[in-house]
Structure formats: C-alpha cells, structure tokens
PDB file of C-alpha atoms in Angstrom:
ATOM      1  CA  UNK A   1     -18.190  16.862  -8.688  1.00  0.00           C
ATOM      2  CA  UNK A   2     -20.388  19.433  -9.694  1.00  0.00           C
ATOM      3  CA  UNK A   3     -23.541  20.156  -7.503  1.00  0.00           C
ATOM      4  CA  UNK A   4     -25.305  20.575 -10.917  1.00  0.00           C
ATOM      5  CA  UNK A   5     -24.894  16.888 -12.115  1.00  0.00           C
ATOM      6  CA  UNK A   6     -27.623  15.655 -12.975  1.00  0.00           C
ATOM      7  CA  UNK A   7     -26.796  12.066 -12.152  1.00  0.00           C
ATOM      8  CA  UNK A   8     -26.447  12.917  -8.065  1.00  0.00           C
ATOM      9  CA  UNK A   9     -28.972  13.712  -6.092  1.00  0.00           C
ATOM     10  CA  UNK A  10     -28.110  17.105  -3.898  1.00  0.00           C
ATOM     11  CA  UNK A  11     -28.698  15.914  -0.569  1.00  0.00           C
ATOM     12  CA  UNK A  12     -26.261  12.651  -1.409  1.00  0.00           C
ATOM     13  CA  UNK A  13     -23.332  12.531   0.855  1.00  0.00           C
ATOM     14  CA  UNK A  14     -19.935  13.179  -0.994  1.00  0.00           C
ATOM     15  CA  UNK A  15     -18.280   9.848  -0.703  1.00  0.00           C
ATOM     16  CA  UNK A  16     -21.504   8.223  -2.833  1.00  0.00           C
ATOM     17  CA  UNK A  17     -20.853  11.128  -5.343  1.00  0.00           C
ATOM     18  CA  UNK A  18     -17.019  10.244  -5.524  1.00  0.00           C
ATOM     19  CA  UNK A  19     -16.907   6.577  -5.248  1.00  0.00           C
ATOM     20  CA  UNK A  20     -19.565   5.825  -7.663  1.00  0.00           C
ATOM     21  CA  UNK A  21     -19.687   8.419 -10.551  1.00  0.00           C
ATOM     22  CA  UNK A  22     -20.000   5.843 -13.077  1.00  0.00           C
ATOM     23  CA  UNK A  23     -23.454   4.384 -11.355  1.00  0.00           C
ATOM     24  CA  UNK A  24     -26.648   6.311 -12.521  1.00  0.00           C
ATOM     25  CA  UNK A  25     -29.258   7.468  -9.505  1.00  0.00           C
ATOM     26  CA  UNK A  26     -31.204   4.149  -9.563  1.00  0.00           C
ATOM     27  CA  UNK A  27     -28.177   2.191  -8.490  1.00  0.00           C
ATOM     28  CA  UNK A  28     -27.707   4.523  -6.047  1.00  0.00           C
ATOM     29  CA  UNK A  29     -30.539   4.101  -4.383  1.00  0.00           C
ATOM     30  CA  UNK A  30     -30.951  -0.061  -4.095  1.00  0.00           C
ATOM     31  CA  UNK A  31     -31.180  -0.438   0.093  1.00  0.00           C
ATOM     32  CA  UNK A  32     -28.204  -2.435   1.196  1.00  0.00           C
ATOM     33  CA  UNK A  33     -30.260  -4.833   3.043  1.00  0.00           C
ATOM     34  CA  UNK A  34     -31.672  -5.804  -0.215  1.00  0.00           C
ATOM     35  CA  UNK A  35     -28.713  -6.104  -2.334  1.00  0.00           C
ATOM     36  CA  UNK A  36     -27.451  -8.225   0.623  1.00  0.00           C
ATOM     37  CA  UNK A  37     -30.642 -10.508   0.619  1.00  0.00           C
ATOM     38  CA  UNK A  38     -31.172 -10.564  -3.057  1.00  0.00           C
ATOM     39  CA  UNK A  39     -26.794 -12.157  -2.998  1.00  0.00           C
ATOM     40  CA  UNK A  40     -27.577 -14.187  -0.507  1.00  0.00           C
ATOM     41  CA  UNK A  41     -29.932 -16.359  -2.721  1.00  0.00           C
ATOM     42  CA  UNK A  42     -27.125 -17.066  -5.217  1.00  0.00           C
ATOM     43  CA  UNK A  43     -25.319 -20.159  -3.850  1.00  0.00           C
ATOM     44  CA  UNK A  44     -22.020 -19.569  -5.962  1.00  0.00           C
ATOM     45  CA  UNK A  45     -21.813 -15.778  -4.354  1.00  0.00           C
ATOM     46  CA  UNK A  46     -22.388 -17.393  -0.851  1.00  0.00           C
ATOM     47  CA  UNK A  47     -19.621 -20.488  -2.085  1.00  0.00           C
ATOM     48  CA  UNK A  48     -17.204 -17.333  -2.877  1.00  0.00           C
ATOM     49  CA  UNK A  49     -17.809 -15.268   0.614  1.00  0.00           C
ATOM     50  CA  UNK A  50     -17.176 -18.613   2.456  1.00  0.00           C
ATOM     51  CA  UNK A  51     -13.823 -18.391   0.513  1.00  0.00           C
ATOM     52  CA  UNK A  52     -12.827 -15.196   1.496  1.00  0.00           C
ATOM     53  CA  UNK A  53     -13.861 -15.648   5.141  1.00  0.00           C
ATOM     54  CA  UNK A  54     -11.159 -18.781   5.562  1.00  0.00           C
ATOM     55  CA  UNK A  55      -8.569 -16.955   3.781  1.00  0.00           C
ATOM     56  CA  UNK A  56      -5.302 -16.236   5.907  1.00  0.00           C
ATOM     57  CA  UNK A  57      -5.188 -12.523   6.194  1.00  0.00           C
ATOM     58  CA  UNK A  58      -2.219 -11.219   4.732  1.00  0.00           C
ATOM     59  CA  UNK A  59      -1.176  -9.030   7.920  1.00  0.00           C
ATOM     60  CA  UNK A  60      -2.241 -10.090  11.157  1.00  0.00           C
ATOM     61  CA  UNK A  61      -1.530  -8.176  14.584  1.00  0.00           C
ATOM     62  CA  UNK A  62      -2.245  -9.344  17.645  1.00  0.00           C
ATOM     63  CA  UNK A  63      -1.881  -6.908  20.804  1.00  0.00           C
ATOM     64  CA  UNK A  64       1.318  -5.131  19.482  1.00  0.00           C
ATOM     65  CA  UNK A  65       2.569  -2.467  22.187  1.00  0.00           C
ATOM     66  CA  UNK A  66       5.944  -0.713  21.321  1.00  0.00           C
ATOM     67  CA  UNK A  67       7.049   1.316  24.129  1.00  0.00           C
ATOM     68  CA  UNK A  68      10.552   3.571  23.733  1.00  0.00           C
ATOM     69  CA  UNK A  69      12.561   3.803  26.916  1.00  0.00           C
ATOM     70  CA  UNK A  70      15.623   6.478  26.295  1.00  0.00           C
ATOM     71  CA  UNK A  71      14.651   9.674  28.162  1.00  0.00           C
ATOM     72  CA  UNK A  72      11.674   8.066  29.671  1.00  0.00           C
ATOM     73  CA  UNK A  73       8.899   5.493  29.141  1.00  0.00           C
ATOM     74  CA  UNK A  74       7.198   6.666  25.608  1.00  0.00           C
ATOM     75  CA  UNK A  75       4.138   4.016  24.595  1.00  0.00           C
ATOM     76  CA  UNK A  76       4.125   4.535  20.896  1.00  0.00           C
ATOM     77  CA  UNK A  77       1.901   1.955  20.000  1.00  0.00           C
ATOM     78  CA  UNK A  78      -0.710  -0.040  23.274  1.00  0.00           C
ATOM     79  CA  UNK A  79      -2.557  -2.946  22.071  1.00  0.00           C
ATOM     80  CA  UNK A  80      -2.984  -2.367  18.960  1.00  0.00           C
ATOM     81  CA  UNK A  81      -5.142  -5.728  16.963  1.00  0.00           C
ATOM     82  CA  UNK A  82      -5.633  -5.311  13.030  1.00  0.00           C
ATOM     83  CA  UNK A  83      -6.104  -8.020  10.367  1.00  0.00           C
ATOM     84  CA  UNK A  84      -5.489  -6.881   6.235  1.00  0.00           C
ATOM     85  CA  UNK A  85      -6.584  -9.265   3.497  1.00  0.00           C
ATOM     86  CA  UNK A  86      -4.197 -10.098   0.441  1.00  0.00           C
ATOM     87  CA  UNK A  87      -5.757  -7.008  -2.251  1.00  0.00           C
ATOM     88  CA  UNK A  88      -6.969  -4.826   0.737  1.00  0.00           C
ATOM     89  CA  UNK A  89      -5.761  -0.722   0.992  1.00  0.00           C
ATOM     90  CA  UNK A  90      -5.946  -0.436   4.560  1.00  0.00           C
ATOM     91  CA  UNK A  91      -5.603   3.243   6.009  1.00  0.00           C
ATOM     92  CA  UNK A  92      -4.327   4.567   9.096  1.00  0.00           C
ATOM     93  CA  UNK A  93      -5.386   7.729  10.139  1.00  0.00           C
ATOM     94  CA  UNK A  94      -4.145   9.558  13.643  1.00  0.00           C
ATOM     95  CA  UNK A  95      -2.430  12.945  14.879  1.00  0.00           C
ATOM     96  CA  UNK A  96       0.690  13.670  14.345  1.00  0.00           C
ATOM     97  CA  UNK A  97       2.670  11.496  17.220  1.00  0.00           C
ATOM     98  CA  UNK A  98      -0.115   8.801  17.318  1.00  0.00           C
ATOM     99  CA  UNK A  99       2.329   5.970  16.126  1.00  0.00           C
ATOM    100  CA  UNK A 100       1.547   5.791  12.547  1.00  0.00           C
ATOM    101  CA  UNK A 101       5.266   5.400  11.030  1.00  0.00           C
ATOM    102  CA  UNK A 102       6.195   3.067  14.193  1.00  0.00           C
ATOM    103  CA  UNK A 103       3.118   1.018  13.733  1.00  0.00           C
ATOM    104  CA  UNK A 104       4.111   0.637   9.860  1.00  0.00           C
ATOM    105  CA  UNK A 105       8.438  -0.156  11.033  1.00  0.00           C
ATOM    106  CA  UNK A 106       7.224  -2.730  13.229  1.00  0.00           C
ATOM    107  CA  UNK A 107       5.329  -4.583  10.451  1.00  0.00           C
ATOM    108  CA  UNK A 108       8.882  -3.786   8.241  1.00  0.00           C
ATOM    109  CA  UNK A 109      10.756  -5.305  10.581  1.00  0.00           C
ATOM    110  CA  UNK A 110      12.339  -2.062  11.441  1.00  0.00           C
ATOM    111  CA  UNK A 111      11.528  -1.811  14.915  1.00  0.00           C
ATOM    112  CA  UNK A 112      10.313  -4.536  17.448  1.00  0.00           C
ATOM    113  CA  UNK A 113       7.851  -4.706  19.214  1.00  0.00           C
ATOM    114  CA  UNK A 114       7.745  -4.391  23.471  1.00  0.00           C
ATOM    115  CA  UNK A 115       4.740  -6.931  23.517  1.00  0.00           C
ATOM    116  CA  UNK A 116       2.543  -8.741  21.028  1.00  0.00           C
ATOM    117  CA  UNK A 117       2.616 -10.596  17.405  1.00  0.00           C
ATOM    118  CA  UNK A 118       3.216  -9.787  13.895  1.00  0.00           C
ATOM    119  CA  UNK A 119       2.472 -12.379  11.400  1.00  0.00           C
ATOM    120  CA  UNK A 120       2.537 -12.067   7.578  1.00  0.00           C
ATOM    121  CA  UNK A 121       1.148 -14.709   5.645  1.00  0.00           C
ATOM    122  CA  UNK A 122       0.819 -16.415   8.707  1.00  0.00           C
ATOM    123  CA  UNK A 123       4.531 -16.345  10.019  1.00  0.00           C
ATOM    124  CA  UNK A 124       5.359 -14.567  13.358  1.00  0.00           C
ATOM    125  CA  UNK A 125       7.551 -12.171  12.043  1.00  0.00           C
ATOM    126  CA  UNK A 126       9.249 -11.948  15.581  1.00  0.00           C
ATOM    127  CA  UNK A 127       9.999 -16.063  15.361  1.00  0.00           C
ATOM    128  CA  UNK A 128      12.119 -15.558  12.229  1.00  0.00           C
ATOM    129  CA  UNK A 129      15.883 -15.258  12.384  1.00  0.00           C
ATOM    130  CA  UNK A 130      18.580 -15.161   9.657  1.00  0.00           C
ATOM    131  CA  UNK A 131      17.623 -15.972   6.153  1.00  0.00           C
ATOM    132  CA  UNK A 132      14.240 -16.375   7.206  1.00  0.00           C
ATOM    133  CA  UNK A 133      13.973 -12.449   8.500  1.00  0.00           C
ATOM    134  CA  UNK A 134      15.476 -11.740   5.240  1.00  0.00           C
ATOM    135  CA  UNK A 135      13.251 -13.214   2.790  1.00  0.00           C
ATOM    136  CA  UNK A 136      10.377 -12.251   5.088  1.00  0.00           C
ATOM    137  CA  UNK A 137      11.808  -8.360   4.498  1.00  0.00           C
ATOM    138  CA  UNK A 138      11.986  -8.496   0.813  1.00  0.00           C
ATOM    139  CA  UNK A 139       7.502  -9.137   1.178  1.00  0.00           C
ATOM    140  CA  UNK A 140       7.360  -5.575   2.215  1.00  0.00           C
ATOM    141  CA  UNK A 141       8.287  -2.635   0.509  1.00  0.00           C
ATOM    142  CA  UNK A 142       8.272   0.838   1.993  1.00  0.00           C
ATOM    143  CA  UNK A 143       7.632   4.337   0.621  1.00  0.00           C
ATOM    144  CA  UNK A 144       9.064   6.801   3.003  1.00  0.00           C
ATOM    145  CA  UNK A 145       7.842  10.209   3.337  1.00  0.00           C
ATOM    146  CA  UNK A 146      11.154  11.616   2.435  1.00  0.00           C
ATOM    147  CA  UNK A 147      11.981  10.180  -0.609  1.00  0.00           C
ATOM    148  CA  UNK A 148      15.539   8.733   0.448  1.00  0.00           C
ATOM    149  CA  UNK A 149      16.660   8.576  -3.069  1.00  0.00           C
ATOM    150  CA  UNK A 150      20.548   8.336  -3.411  1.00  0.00           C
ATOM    151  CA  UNK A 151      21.358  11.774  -4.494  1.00  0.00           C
ATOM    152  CA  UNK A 152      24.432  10.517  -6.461  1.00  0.00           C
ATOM    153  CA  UNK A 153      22.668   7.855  -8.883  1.00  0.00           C
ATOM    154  CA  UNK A 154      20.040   8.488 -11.505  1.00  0.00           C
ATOM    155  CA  UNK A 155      16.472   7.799 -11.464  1.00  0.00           C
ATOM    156  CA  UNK A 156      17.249   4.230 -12.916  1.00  0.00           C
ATOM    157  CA  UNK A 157      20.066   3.615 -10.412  1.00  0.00           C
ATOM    158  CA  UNK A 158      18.546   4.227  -7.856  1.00  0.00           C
ATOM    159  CA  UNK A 159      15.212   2.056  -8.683  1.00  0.00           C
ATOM    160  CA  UNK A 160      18.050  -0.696  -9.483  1.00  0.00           C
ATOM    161  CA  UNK A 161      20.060  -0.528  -5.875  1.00  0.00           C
ATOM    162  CA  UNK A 162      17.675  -2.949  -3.796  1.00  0.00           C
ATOM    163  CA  UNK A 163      18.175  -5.634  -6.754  1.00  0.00           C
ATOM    164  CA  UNK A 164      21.801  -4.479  -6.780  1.00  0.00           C
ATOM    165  CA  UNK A 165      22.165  -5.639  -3.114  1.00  0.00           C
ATOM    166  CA  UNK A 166      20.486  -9.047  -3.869  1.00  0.00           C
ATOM    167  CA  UNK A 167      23.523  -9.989  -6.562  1.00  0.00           C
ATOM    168  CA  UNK A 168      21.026 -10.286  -9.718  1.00  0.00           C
ATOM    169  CA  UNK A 169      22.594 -10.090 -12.892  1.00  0.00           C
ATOM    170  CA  UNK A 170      22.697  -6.802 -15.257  1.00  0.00           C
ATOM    171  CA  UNK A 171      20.289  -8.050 -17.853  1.00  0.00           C
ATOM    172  CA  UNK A 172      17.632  -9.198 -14.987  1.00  0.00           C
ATOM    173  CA  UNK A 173      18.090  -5.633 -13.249  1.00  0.00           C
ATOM    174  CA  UNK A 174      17.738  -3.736 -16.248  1.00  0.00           C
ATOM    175  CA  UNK A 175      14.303  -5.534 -17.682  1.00  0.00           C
ATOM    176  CA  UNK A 176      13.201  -4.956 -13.597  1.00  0.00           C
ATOM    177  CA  UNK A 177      14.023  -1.406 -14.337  1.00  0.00           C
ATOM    178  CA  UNK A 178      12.744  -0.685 -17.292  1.00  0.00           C
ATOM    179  CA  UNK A 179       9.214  -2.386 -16.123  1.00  0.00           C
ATOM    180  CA  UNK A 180       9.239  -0.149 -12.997  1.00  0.00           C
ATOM    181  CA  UNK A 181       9.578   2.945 -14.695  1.00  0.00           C
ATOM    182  CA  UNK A 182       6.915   2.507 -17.217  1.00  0.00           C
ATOM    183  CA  UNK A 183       4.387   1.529 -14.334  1.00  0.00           C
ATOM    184  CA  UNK A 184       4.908   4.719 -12.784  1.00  0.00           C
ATOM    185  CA  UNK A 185       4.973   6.989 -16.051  1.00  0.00           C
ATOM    186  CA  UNK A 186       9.086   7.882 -15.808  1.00  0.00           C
ATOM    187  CA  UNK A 187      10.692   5.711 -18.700  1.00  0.00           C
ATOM    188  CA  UNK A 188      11.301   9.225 -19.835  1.00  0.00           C
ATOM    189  CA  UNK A 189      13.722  10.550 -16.600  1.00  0.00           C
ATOM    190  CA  UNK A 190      15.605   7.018 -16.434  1.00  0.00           C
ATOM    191  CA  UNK A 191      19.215   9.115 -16.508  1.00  0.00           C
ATOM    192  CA  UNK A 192      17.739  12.364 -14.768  1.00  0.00           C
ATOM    193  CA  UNK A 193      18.945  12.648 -11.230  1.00  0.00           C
ATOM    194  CA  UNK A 194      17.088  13.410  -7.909  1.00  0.00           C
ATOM    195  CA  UNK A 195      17.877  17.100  -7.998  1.00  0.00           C
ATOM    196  CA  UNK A 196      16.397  17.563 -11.333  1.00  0.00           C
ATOM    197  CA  UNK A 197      13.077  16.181 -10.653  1.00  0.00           C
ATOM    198  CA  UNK A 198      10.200  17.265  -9.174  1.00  0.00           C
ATOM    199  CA  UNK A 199       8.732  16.653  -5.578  1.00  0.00           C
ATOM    200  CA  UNK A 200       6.232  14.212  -7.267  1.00  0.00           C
ATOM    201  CA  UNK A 201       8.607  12.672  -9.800  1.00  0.00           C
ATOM    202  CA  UNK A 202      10.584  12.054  -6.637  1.00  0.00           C
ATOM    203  CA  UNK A 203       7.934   9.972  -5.142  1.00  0.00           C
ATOM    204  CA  UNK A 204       7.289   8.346  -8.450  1.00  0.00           C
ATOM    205  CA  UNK A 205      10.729   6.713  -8.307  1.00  0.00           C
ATOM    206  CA  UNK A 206      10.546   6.206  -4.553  1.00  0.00           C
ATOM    207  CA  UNK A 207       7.343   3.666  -5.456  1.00  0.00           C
ATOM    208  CA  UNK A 208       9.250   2.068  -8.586  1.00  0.00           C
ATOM    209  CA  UNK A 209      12.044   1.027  -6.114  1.00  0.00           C
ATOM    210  CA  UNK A 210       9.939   0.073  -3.649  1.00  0.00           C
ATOM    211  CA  UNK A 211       8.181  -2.234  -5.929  1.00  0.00           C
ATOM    212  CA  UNK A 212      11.710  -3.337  -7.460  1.00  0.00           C
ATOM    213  CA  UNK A 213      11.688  -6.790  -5.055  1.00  0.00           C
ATOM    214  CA  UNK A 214       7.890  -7.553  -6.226  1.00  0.00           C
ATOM    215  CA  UNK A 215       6.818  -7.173  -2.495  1.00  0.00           C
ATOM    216  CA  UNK A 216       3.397  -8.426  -1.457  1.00  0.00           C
ATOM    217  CA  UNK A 217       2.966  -5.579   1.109  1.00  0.00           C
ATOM    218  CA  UNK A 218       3.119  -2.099  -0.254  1.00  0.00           C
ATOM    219  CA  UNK A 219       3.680   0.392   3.417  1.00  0.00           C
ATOM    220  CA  UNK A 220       3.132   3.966   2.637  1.00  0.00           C
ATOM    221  CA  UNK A 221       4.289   6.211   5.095  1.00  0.00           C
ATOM    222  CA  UNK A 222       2.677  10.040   4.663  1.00  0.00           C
ATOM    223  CA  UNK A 223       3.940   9.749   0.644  1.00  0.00           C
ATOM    224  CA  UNK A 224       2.200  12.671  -0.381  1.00  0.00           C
ATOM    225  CA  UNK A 225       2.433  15.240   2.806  1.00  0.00           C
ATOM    226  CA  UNK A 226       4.924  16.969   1.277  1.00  0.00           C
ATOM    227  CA  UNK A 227       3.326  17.115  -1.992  1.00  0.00           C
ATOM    228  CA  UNK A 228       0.541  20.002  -3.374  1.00  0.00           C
ATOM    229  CA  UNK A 229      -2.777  18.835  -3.710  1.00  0.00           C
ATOM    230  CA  UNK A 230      -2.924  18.159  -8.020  1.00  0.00           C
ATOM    231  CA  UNK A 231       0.384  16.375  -7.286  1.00  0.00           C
ATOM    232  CA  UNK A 232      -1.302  14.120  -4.202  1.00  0.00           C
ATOM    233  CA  UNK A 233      -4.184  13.031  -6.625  1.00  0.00           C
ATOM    234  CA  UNK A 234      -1.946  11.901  -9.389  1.00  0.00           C
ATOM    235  CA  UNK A 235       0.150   9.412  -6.231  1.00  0.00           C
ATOM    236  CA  UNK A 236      -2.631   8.388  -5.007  1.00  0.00           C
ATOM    237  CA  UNK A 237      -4.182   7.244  -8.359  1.00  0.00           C
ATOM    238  CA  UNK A 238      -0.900   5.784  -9.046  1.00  0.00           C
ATOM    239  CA  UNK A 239      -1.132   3.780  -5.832  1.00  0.00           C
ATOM    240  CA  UNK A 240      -4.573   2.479  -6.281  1.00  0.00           C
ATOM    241  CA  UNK A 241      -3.581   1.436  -9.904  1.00  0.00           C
ATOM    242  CA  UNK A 242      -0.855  -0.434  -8.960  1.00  0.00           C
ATOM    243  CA  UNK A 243      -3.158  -2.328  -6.605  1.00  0.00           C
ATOM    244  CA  UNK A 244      -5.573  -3.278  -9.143  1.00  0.00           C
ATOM    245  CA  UNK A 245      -2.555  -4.420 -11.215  1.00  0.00           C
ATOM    246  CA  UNK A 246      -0.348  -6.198  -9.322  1.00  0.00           C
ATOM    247  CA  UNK A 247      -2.119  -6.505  -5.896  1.00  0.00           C
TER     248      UNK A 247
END
C-alpha cells in the first residue's frame, strides 16, 4: 500500500493496512474492548463462541519430543504442545534447523515421535495400526518444498498417481483431475511435463496432487522458498483460497 492512501492513517502499523484494505478509517479505529463488549450482548454470538470453544480441535499435540540418535543424540523437536481448529492456517515460523519439516512428518505420519501424542480429529495417531494408519494418512496431504513431481508423467499424471495407488477407476480419476487443475489455474498444462513448467507451475501441480485424496489437513512445508517474490504471492493466495473453499 501506498503511504498516500487516503483511507490509512500514516502512523497505522502495516499489518492493519494489509489485512483490512477494504475497511474505511472509522472501522479502523473501533477499540477492541468495545467491539468485544458491544458482541458480548448478543446472545446468539455468545451461543456461537460457546460452539467453537467445545469443538474438537482438528490437530492436537501434546508434549511431542522427537529426538534422532545416528551420530549422536539430536533433539529435533522438545515438548512441543499446539492445538489447530478445523478452518484454521496455522504458521510455523523458526531458523533454519529449528524442526519445522520434522514437526510437520510427525503429524504425516512420516516420522514418530521419541515422546508425546498426536491426535487428529481426536485419534492418537501413534495408537493406529494397519488400515487404520492408512486411512488416517490419506487426512493429510503434504506440499513438499521440492516439488517431487514424477519427472516421467505429465502434469495430469502426476496429479492422478495418489488416486492411482488407491485402485479408483479411470472415469473417477479423470473428473478428480480435471477438478484439481482448474482450482489451481493449470487445466491449460494438463499434458505439459515437469521440465517444461515453471518453478511456480511446479508448485501449482504439487498442491493439485496434494489435494487429489480431499485431505482435511493441508501441511506446507517451505512451498514457496524456492520461488521469487511475484511468484510467492500468487501460492500463497492460492493457498488461502483454497481454504476459504474447501477448508
């Protein structure tokens, strides 16, 4: 935003300026304490925030330590406690070796855990064994800073390859496809393959095939570090759309 705008005051700090552009000053200003008094005497808002509170957090974490032993004791991850509601985009933000990505392949079931819970939906993920591990892993889906695309297949292909593995039929993987790719603006690169796209079309079709198992949790791990900062926007506004669609 513009220092000029007339709308924002010059001294406001930029997160008002970039979370609320639509808002004019007025709004701005109300006091918190009074837009939290003035809800509080409506006794359907209060019946809805009693709602929320008893809701069952979608993740909940309970003093998860991961600690890797080969070369040496490494604690990744020490006590770590977190709860995310269902509809929530939930952040993690460290330095480089904090224990971001193992934080984020413990709750995908790709690493476990030296002490402490996972549950999703309420289920301790590290209680659930055979099929019930399995259908647990198709709730998550997981965007990988890499890409990992299948060099070999096409953009569609490769979307299709986690619906592949669970035996659906042609028809039912093609009408998942062609969804996907519309949702994240590449109906137009279906045959194209990995090496003929770009770094954020390549990220595009990670997300589709991430999404192709209709997960409820959405991990992103670093998606856009590799990415330049016009291309970073446009994933991130992708992201948050797909949460107000389908989260």
């Amino acid at each position: 935003f513009r220092s000029g705008d007339p709308s924002v005051e010059p001294n406001e700090p930029a997160s008002a300026r970039k979370i609320l552009p639509q808002y004019g000053r007025r709004h701005r200003r109300l006091p918190l304490d009074g837009a939290v008094r003035w809800y509080n005497h409506s006794a359907w808002i209060q019946d809805i925030w009693k709602g929320c509170e008893q809701m069952e957090p979608l993740i909940r974490i309970e003093h998860l330590t991961k600690t890797f032993s080969s070369g040496g004791d490494v604690t990744a991850l020490r006590d770590v406690s977190l709860e995310v509601a269902p509809g929530d985009i939930f952040g993690i933000i460290g330095m480089s070796g904090a224990g971001k990505s193992t934080l984020l392949r413990c709750i995908a079931m790709l690493e476990t855990p030296t002490e402490g819970r996972i549950f999703i939906e309420g289920a301790d993920l590290h209680a659930l064994k055979g099929k019930a591990a399995i259908a647990h892993r198709k709730k998550v889906g997981v965007i990988f800073q890499g890409y990992n695309l299948l060099m070999q297949r096409n953009v569609q292909r490769n979307v299709a390859f986690p619906l592949e593995l669970d035996g659906l039929s042609k028809p039912k993987i093609r009408k998942r496809v062609e969804e996907l790719l519309r949702l994240v603006g590449l109906s137009e690169k279906a045959d194209a393959y990995p090496s003929q796209l770009s770094g954020g079309q390549k990220q595009r079709v990670a997300i589709a095939r991430a999404l192709a198992r209709e997960p409820k949790i959405l991990l992103c791990d670093e998606p856009t570090s590799a990415l330049d900062a016009m291309t970073t926007s446009s994933i991130l506004d992708l992201l948050v759309d797909i949460n107000h669609r389908l989260g």
